[in-house]
mmCIF file with all atom_site columns, C-alpha atoms in Angstrom:
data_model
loop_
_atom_site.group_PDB
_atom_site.id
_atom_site.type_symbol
_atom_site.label_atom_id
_atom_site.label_alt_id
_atom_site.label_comp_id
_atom_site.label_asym_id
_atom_site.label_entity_id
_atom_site.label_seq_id
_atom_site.pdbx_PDB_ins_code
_atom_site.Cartn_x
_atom_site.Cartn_y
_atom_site.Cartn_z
_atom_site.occupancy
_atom_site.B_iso_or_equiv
_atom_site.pdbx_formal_charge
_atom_site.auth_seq_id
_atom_site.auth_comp_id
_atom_site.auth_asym_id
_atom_site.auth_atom_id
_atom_site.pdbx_PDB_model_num
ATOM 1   C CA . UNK B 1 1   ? -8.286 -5.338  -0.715  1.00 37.00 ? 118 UNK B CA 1
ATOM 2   C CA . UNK B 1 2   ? -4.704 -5.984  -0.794  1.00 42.00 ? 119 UNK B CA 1
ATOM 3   C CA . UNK B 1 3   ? -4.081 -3.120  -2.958  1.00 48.00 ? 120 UNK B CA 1
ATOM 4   C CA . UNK B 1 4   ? -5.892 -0.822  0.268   1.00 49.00 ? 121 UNK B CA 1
ATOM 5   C CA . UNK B 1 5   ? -3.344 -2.733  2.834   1.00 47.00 ? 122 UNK B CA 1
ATOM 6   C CA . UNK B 1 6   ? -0.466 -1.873  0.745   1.00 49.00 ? 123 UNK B CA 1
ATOM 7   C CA . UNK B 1 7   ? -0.827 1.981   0.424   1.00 56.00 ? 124 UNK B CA 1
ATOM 8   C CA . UNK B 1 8   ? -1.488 1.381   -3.019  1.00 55.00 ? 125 UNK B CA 1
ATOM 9   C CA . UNK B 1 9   ? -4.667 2.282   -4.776  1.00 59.00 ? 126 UNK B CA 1
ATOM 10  C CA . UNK B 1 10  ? -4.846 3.545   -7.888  1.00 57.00 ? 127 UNK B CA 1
ATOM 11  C CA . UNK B 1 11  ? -7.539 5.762   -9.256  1.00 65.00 ? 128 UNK B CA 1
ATOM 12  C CA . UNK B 1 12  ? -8.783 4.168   -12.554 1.00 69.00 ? 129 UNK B CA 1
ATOM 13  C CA . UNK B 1 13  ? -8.958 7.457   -14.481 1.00 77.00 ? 130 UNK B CA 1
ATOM 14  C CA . UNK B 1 14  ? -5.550 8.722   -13.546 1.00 81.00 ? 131 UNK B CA 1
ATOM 15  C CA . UNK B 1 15  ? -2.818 8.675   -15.417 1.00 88.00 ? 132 UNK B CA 1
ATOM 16  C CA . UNK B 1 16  ? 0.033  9.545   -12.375 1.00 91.00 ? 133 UNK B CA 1
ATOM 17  C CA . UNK B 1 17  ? -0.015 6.916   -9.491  1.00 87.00 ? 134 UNK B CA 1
ATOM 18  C CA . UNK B 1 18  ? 1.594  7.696   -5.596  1.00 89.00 ? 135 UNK B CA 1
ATOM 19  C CA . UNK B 1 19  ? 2.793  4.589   -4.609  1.00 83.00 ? 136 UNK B CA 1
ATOM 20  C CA . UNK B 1 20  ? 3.136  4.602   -0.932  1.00 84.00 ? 137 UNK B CA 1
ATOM 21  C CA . UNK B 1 21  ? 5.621  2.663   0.132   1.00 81.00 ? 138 UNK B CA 1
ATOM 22  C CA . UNK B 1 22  ? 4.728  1.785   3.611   1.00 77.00 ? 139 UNK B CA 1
ATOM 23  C CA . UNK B 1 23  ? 4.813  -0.942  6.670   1.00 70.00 ? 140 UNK B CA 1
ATOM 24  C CA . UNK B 1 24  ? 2.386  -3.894  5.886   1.00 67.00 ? 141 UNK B CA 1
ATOM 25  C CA . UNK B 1 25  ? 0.148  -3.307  9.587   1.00 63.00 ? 142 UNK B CA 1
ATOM 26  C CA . UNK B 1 26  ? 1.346  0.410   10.258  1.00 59.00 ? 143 UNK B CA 1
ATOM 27  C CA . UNK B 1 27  ? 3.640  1.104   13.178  1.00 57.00 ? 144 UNK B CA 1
ATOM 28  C CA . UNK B 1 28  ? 5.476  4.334   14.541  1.00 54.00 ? 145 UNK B CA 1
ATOM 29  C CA . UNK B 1 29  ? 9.448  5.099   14.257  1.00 50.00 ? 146 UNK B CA 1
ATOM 30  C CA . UNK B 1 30  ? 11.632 2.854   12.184  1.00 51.00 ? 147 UNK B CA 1
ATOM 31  C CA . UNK B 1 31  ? 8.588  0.400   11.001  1.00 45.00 ? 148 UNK B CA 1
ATOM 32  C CA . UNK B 1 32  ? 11.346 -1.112  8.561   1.00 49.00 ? 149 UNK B CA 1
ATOM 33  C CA . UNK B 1 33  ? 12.671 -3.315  11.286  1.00 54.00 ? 150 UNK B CA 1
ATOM 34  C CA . UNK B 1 34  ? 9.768  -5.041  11.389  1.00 52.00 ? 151 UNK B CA 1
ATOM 35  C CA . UNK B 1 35  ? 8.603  -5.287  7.440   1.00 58.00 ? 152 UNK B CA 1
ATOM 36  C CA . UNK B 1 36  ? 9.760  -9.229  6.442   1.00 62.00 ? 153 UNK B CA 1
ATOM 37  C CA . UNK B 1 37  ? 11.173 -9.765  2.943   1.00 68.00 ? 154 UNK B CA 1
ATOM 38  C CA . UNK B 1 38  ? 7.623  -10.633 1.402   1.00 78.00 ? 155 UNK B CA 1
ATOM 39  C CA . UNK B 1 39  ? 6.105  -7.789  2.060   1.00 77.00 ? 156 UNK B CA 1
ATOM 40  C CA . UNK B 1 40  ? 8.726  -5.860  0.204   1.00 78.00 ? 157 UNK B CA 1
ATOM 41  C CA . UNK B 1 41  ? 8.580  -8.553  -2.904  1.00 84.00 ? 158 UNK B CA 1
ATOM 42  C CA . UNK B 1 42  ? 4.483  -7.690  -2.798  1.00 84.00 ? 159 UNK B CA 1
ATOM 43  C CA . UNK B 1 43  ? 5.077  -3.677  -2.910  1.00 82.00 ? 160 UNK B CA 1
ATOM 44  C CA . UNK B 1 44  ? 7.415  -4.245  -5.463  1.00 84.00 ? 161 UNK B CA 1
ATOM 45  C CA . UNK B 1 45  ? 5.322  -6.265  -7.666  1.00 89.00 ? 162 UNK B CA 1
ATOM 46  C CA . UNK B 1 46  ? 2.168  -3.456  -7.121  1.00 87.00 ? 163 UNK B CA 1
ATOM 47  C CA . UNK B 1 47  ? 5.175  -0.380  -8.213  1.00 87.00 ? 164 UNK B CA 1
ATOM 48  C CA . UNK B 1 48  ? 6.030  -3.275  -11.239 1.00 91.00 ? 165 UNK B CA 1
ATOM 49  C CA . UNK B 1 49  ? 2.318  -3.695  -12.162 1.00 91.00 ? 166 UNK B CA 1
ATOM 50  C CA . UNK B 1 50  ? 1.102  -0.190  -11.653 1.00 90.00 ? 167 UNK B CA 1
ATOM 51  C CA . UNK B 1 51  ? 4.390  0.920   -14.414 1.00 91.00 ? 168 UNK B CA 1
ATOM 52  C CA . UNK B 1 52  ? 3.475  -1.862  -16.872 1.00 93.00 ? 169 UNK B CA 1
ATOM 53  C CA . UNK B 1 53  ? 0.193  -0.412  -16.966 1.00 91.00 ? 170 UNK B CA 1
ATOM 54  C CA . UNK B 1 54  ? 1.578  2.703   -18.445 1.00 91.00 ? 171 UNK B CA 1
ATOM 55  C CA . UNK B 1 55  ? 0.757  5.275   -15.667 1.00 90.00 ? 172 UNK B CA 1
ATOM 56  C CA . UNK B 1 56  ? 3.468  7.928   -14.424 1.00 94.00 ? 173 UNK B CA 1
ATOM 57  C CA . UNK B 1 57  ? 4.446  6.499   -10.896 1.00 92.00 ? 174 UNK B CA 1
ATOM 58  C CA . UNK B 1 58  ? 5.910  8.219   -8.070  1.00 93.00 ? 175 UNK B CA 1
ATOM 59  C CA . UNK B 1 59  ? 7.256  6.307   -5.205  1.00 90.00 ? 176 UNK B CA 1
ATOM 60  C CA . UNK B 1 60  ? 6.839  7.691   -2.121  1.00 90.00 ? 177 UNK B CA 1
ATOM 61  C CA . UNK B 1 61  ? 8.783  5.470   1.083   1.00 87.00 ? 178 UNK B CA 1
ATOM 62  C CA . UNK B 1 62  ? 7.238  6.416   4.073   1.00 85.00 ? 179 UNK B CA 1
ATOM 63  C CA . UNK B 1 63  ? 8.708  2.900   5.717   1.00 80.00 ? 180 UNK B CA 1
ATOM 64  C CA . UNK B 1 64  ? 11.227 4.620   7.903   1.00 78.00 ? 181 UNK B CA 1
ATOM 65  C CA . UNK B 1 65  ? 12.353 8.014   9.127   1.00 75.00 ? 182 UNK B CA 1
ATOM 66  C CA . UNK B 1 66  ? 15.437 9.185   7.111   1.00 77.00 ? 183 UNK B CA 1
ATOM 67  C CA . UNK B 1 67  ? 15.350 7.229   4.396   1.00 78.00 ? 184 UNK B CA 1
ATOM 68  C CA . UNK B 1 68  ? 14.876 4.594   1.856   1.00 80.00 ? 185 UNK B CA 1
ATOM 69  C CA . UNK B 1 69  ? 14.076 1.010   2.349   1.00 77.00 ? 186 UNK B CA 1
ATOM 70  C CA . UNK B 1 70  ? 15.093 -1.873  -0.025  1.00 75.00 ? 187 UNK B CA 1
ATOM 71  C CA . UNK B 1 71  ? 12.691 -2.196  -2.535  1.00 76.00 ? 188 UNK B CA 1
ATOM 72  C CA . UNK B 1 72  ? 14.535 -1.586  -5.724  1.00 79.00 ? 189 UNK B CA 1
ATOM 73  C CA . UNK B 1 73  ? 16.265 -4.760  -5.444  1.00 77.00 ? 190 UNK B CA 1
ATOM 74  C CA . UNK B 1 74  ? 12.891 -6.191  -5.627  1.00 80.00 ? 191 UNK B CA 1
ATOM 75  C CA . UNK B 1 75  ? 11.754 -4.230  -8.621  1.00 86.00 ? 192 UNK B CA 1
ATOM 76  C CA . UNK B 1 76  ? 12.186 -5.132  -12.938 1.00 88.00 ? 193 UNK B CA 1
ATOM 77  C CA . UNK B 1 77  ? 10.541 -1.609  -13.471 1.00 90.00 ? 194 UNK B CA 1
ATOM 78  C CA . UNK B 1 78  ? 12.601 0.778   -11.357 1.00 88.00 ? 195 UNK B CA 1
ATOM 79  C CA . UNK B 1 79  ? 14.086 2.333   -14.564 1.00 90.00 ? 196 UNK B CA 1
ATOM 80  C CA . UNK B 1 80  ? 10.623 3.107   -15.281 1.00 92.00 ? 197 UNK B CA 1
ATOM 81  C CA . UNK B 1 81  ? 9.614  5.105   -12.451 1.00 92.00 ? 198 UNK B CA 1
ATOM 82  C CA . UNK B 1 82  ? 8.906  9.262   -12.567 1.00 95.00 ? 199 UNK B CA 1
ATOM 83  C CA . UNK B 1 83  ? 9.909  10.163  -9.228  1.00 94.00 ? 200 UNK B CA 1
ATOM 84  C CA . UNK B 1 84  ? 11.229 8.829   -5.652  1.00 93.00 ? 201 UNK B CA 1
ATOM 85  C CA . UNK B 1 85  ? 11.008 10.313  -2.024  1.00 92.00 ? 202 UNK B CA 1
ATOM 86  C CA . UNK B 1 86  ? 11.960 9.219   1.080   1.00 90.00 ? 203 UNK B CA 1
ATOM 87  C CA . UNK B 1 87  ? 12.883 11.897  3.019   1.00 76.00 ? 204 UNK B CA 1
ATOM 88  C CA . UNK B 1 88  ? 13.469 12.206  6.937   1.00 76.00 ? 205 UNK B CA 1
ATOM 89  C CA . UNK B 1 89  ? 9.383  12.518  7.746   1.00 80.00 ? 206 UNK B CA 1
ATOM 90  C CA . UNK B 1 90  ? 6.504  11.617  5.863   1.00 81.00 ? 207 UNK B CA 1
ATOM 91  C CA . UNK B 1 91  ? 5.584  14.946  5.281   1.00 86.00 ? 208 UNK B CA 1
ATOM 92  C CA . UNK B 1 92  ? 8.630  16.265  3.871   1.00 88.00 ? 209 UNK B CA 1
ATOM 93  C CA . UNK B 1 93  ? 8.399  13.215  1.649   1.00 89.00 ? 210 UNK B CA 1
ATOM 94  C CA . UNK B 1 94  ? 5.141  13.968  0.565   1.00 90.00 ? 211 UNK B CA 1
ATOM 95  C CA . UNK B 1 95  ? 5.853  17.524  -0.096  1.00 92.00 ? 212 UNK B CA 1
ATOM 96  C CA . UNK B 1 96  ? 9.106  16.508  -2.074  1.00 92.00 ? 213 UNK B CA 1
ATOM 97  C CA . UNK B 1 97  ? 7.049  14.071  -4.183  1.00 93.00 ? 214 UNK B CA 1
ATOM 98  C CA . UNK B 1 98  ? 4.098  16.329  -5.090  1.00 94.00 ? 215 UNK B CA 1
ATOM 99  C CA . UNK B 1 99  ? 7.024  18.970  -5.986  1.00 94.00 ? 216 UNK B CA 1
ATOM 100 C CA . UNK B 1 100 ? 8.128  16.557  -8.585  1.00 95.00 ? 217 UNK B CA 1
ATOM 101 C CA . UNK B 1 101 ? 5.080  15.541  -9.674  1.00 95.00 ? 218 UNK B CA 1
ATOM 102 C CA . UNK B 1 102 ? 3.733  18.802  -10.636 1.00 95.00 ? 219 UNK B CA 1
ATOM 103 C CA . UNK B 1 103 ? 6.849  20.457  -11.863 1.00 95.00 ? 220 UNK B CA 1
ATOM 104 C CA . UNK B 1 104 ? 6.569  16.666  -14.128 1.00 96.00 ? 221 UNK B CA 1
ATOM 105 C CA . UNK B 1 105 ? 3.065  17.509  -15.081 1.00 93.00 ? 222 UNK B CA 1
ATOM 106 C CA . UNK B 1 106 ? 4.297  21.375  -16.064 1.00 95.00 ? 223 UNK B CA 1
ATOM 107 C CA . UNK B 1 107 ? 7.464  20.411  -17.995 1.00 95.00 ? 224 UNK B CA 1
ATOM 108 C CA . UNK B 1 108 ? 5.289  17.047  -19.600 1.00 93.00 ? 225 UNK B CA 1
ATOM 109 C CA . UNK B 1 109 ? 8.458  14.795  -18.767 1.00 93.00 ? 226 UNK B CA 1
ATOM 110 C CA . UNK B 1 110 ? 10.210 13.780  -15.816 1.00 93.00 ? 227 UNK B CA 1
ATOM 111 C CA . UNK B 1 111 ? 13.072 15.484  -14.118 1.00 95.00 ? 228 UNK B CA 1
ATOM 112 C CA . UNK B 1 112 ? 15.152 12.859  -14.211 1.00 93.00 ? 229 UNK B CA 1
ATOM 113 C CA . UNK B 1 113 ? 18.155 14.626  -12.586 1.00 92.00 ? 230 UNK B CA 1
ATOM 114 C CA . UNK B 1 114 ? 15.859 15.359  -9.682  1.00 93.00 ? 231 UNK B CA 1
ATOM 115 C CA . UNK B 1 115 ? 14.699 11.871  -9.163  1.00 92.00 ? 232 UNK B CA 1
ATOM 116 C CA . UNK B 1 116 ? 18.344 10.512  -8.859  1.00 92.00 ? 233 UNK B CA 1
ATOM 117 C CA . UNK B 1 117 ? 18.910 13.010  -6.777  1.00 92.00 ? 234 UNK B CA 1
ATOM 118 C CA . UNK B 1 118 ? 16.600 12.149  -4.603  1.00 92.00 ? 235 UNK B CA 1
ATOM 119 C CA . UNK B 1 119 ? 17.571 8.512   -4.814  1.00 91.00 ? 236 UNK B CA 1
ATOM 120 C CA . UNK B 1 120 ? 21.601 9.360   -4.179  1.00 92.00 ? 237 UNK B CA 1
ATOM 121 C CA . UNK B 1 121 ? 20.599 11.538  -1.089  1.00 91.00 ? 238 UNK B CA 1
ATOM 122 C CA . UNK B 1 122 ? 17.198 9.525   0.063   1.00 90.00 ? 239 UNK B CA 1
ATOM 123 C CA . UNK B 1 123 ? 17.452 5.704   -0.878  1.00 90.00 ? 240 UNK B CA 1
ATOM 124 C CA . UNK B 1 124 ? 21.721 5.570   -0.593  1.00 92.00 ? 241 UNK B CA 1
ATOM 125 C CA . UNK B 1 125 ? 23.051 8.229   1.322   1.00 93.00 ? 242 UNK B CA 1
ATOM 126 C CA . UNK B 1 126 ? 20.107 7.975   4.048   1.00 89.00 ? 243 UNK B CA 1
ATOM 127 C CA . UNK B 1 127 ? 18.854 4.361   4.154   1.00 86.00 ? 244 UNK B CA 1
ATOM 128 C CA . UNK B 1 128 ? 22.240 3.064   4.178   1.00 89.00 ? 245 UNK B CA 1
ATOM 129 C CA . UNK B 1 129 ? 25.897 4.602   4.044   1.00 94.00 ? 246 UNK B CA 1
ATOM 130 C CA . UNK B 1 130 ? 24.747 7.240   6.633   1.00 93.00 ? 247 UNK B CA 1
ATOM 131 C CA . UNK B 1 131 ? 24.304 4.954   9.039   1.00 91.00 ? 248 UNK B CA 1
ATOM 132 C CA . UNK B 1 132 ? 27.536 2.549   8.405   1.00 95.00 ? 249 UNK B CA 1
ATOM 133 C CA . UNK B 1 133 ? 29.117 6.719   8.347   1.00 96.00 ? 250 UNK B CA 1
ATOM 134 C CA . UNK B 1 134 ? 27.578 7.289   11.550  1.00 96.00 ? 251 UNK B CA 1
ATOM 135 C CA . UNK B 1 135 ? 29.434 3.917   13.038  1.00 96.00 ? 252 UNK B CA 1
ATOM 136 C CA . UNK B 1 136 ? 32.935 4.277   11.328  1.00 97.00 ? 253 UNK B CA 1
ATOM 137 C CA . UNK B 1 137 ? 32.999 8.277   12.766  1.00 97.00 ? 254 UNK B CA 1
ATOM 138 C CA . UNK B 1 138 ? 32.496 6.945   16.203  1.00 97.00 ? 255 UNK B CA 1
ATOM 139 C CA . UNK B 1 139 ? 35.013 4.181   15.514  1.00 97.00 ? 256 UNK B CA 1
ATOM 140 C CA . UNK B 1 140 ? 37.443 6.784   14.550  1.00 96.00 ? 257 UNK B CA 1
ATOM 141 C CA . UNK B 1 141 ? 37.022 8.727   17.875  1.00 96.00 ? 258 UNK B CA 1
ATOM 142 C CA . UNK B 1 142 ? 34.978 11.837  15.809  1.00 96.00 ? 259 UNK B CA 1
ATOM 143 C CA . UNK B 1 143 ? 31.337 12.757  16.925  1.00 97.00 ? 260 UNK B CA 1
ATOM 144 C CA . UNK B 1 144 ? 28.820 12.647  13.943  1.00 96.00 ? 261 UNK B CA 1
ATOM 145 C CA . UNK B 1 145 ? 27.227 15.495  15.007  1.00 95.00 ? 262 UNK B CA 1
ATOM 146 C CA . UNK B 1 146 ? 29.770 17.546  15.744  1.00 96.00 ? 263 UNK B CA 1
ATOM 147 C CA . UNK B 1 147 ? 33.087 16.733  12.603  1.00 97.00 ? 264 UNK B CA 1
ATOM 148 C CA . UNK B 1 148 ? 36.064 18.343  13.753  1.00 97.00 ? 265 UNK B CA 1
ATOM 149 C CA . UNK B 1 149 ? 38.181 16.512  10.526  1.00 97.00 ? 266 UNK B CA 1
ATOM 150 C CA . UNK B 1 150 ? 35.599 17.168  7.605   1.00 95.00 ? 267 UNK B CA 1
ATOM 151 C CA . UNK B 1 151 ? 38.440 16.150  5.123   1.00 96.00 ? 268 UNK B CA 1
ATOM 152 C CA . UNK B 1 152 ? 38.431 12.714  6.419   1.00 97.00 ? 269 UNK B CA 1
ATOM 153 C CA . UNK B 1 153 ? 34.771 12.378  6.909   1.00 97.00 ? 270 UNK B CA 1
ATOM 154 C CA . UNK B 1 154 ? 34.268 14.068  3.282   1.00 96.00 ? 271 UNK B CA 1
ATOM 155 C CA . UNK B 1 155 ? 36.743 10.913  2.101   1.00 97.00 ? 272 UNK B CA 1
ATOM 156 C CA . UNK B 1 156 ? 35.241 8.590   4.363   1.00 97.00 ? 273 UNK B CA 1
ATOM 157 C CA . UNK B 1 157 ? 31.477 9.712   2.866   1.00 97.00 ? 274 UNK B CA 1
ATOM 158 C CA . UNK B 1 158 ? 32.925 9.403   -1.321  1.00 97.00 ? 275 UNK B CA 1
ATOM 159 C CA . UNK B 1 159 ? 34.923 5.862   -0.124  1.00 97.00 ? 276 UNK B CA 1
ATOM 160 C CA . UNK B 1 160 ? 31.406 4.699   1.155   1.00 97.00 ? 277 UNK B CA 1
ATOM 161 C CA . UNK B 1 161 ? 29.365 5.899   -1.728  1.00 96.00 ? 278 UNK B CA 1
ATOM 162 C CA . UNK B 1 162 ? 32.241 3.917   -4.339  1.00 95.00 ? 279 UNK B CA 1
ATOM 163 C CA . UNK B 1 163 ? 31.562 0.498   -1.964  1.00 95.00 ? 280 UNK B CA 1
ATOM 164 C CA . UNK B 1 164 ? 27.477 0.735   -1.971  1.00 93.00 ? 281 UNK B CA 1
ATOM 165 C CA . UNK B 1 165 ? 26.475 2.546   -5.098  1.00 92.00 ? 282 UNK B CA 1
ATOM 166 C CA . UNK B 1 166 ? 26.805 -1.051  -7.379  1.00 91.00 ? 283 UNK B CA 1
ATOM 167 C CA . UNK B 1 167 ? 25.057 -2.702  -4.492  1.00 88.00 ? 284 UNK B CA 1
ATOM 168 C CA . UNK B 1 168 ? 21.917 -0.830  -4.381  1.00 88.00 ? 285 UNK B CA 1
ATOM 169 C CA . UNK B 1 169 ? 22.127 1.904   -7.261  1.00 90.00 ? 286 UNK B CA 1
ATOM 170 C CA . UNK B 1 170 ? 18.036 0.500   -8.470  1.00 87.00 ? 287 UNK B CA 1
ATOM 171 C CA . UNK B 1 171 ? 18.523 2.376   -12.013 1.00 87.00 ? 288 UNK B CA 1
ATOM 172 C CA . UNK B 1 172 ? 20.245 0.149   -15.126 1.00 85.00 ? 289 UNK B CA 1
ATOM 173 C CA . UNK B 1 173 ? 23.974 2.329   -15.058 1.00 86.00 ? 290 UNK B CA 1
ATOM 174 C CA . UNK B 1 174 ? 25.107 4.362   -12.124 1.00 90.00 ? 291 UNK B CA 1
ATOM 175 C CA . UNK B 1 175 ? 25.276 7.947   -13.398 1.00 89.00 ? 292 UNK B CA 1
ATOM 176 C CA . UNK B 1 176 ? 28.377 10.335  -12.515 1.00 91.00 ? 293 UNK B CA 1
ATOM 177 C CA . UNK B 1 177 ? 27.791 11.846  -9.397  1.00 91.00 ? 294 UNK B CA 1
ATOM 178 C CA . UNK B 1 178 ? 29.130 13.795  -7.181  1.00 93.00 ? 295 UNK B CA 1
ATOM 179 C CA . UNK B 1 179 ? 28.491 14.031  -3.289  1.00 94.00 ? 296 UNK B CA 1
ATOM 180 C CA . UNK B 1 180 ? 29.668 16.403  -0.567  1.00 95.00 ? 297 UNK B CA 1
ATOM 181 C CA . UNK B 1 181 ? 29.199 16.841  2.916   1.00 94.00 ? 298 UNK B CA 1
ATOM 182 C CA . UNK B 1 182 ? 26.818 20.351  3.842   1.00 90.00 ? 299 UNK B CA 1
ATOM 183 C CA . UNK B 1 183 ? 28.415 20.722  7.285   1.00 90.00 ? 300 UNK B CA 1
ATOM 184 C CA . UNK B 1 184 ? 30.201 18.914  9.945   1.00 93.00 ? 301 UNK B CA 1
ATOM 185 C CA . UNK B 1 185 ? 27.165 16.656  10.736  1.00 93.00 ? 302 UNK B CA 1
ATOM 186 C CA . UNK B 1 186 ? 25.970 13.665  9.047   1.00 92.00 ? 303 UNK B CA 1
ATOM 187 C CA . UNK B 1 187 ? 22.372 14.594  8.373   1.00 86.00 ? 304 UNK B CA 1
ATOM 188 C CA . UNK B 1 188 ? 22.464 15.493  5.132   1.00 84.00 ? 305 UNK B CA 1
ATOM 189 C CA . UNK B 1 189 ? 24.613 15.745  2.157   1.00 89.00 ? 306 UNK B CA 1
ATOM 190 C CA . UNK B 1 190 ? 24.445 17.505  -1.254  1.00 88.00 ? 307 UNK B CA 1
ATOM 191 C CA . UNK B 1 191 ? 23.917 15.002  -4.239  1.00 80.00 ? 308 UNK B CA 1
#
C-alpha cells in the first residue's frame, strides 16, 4: 500500500502515530538528495491526514544523517504535531522520539518546549544553517572543526538563525529562543 512505501502505517487502535519520515525507495547516506518534491508533498499529506484524524503524531525524519528535511513547508497541520526528531542517525532519532513520546504519555500532554527544541537544533540548526555555517567558516579562513574565534562563529551562528528562522520556522509564530555554540565545532549547538 502506499501508506507501507511511505513509512507510514498506522495501527487502527492506537491513539499515538510514528510517522517515519523517510526516502520514497530506501537508500544509504544523505537519501535527501535524491527524494523529488512529490514525494515530500505525499508524506506531508499522510503527517496532515494522520493529525486530522485526531491521533498524537510524532514525526520521526530518518531522510538524512544530521538533520531535518523540508517537509513542514509542505504541511497545514505542523502546529498540530506532538513531537519531532531528526537527529544525526536513525537510532538516536528513534531513541529521542520514543523519549518524548513516553515522557508525553506520563505527563498526558506534550512537551512542547522539547519538541521546538528539537526542531531549532534538528530541522534548522542541522538540516540547514549548519551547513551554510560550515561554508561561511571556511570562507572566513576558520576550520569548522577546530574554531579558534568562537565569538565570531557564536555571531555568525545567531546572524544565521535571524536570516532562516522566518523561512522554515514550520510552527504558526517563531518562539524566543536562544542558541549557543557547545564548543569550537559545528556539530551541535544548545537550543
Amino acid at each position: 500500500s502506499a501508506g507501507r512505501q511511505s513509512g507510514i502505517v498506522p495501527a487502527p487502535a492506537s491513539d499515538t502515530v510514528i510517522a517515519v519520515c523517510c526516502p520514497e525507495k530506501g537508500g544509504r547516506g544523505d537519501a535527501y538528495q535524491g527524494m523529488d518534491g512529490g514525494h515530500l508533498q505525499y508524506l506531508a499529506a499522510e503527517a496532515d491526514r494522520l493529525v486530522e484524524s485526531g491521533k498524537r503524531v510524532y514525526l520521526l525524519d530518518v531522510a538524512r544523517a544530521n538533520g531535518g528535511v523540508p517537509l513542514f513547508g509542505h504541511m497545514h497541520a505542523a502546529n498540530e504535531l506532538w513531537g519531532y526528531s531528526a537527529w544525526n542517525t536513525a537510532s538516536n532519532a528513534m531513541g529521542t522520539l520514543l523519549a518524548q513520546v513516553l515522557t508525553d504519555r506520563l505527563n498526558g500532554r506534550p512537551n512542547r518546549q522539547y519538541f521546538m527544541e528539537r526542531l531549532l537544533d534538528d530541522y534548522v540548526y542541522q538540516g540547514t544553517v549548519r551547513q551554510r555555517m560550515h561554508e561561511e567558516l571556511l570562507a572566513s579562513g576558520e576550520d569548522p572543526y577546530c574554531i579558534k574565534n568562537t565569538r565570531m562563529a557564536q555571531k555568525m551562528l545567531e546572524d544565521l538563525f535571524e536570516r532562516f528562522m522566518p523561512e522554515l520556522w514550520p510552527l504558526e509564530s517563531i518562539p524566543e529562543y536562544r542558541v549557543k555554540l557547545c564548543w569550537n565545532r559545528i556539530f551541535e549547538i544548545e537550543a
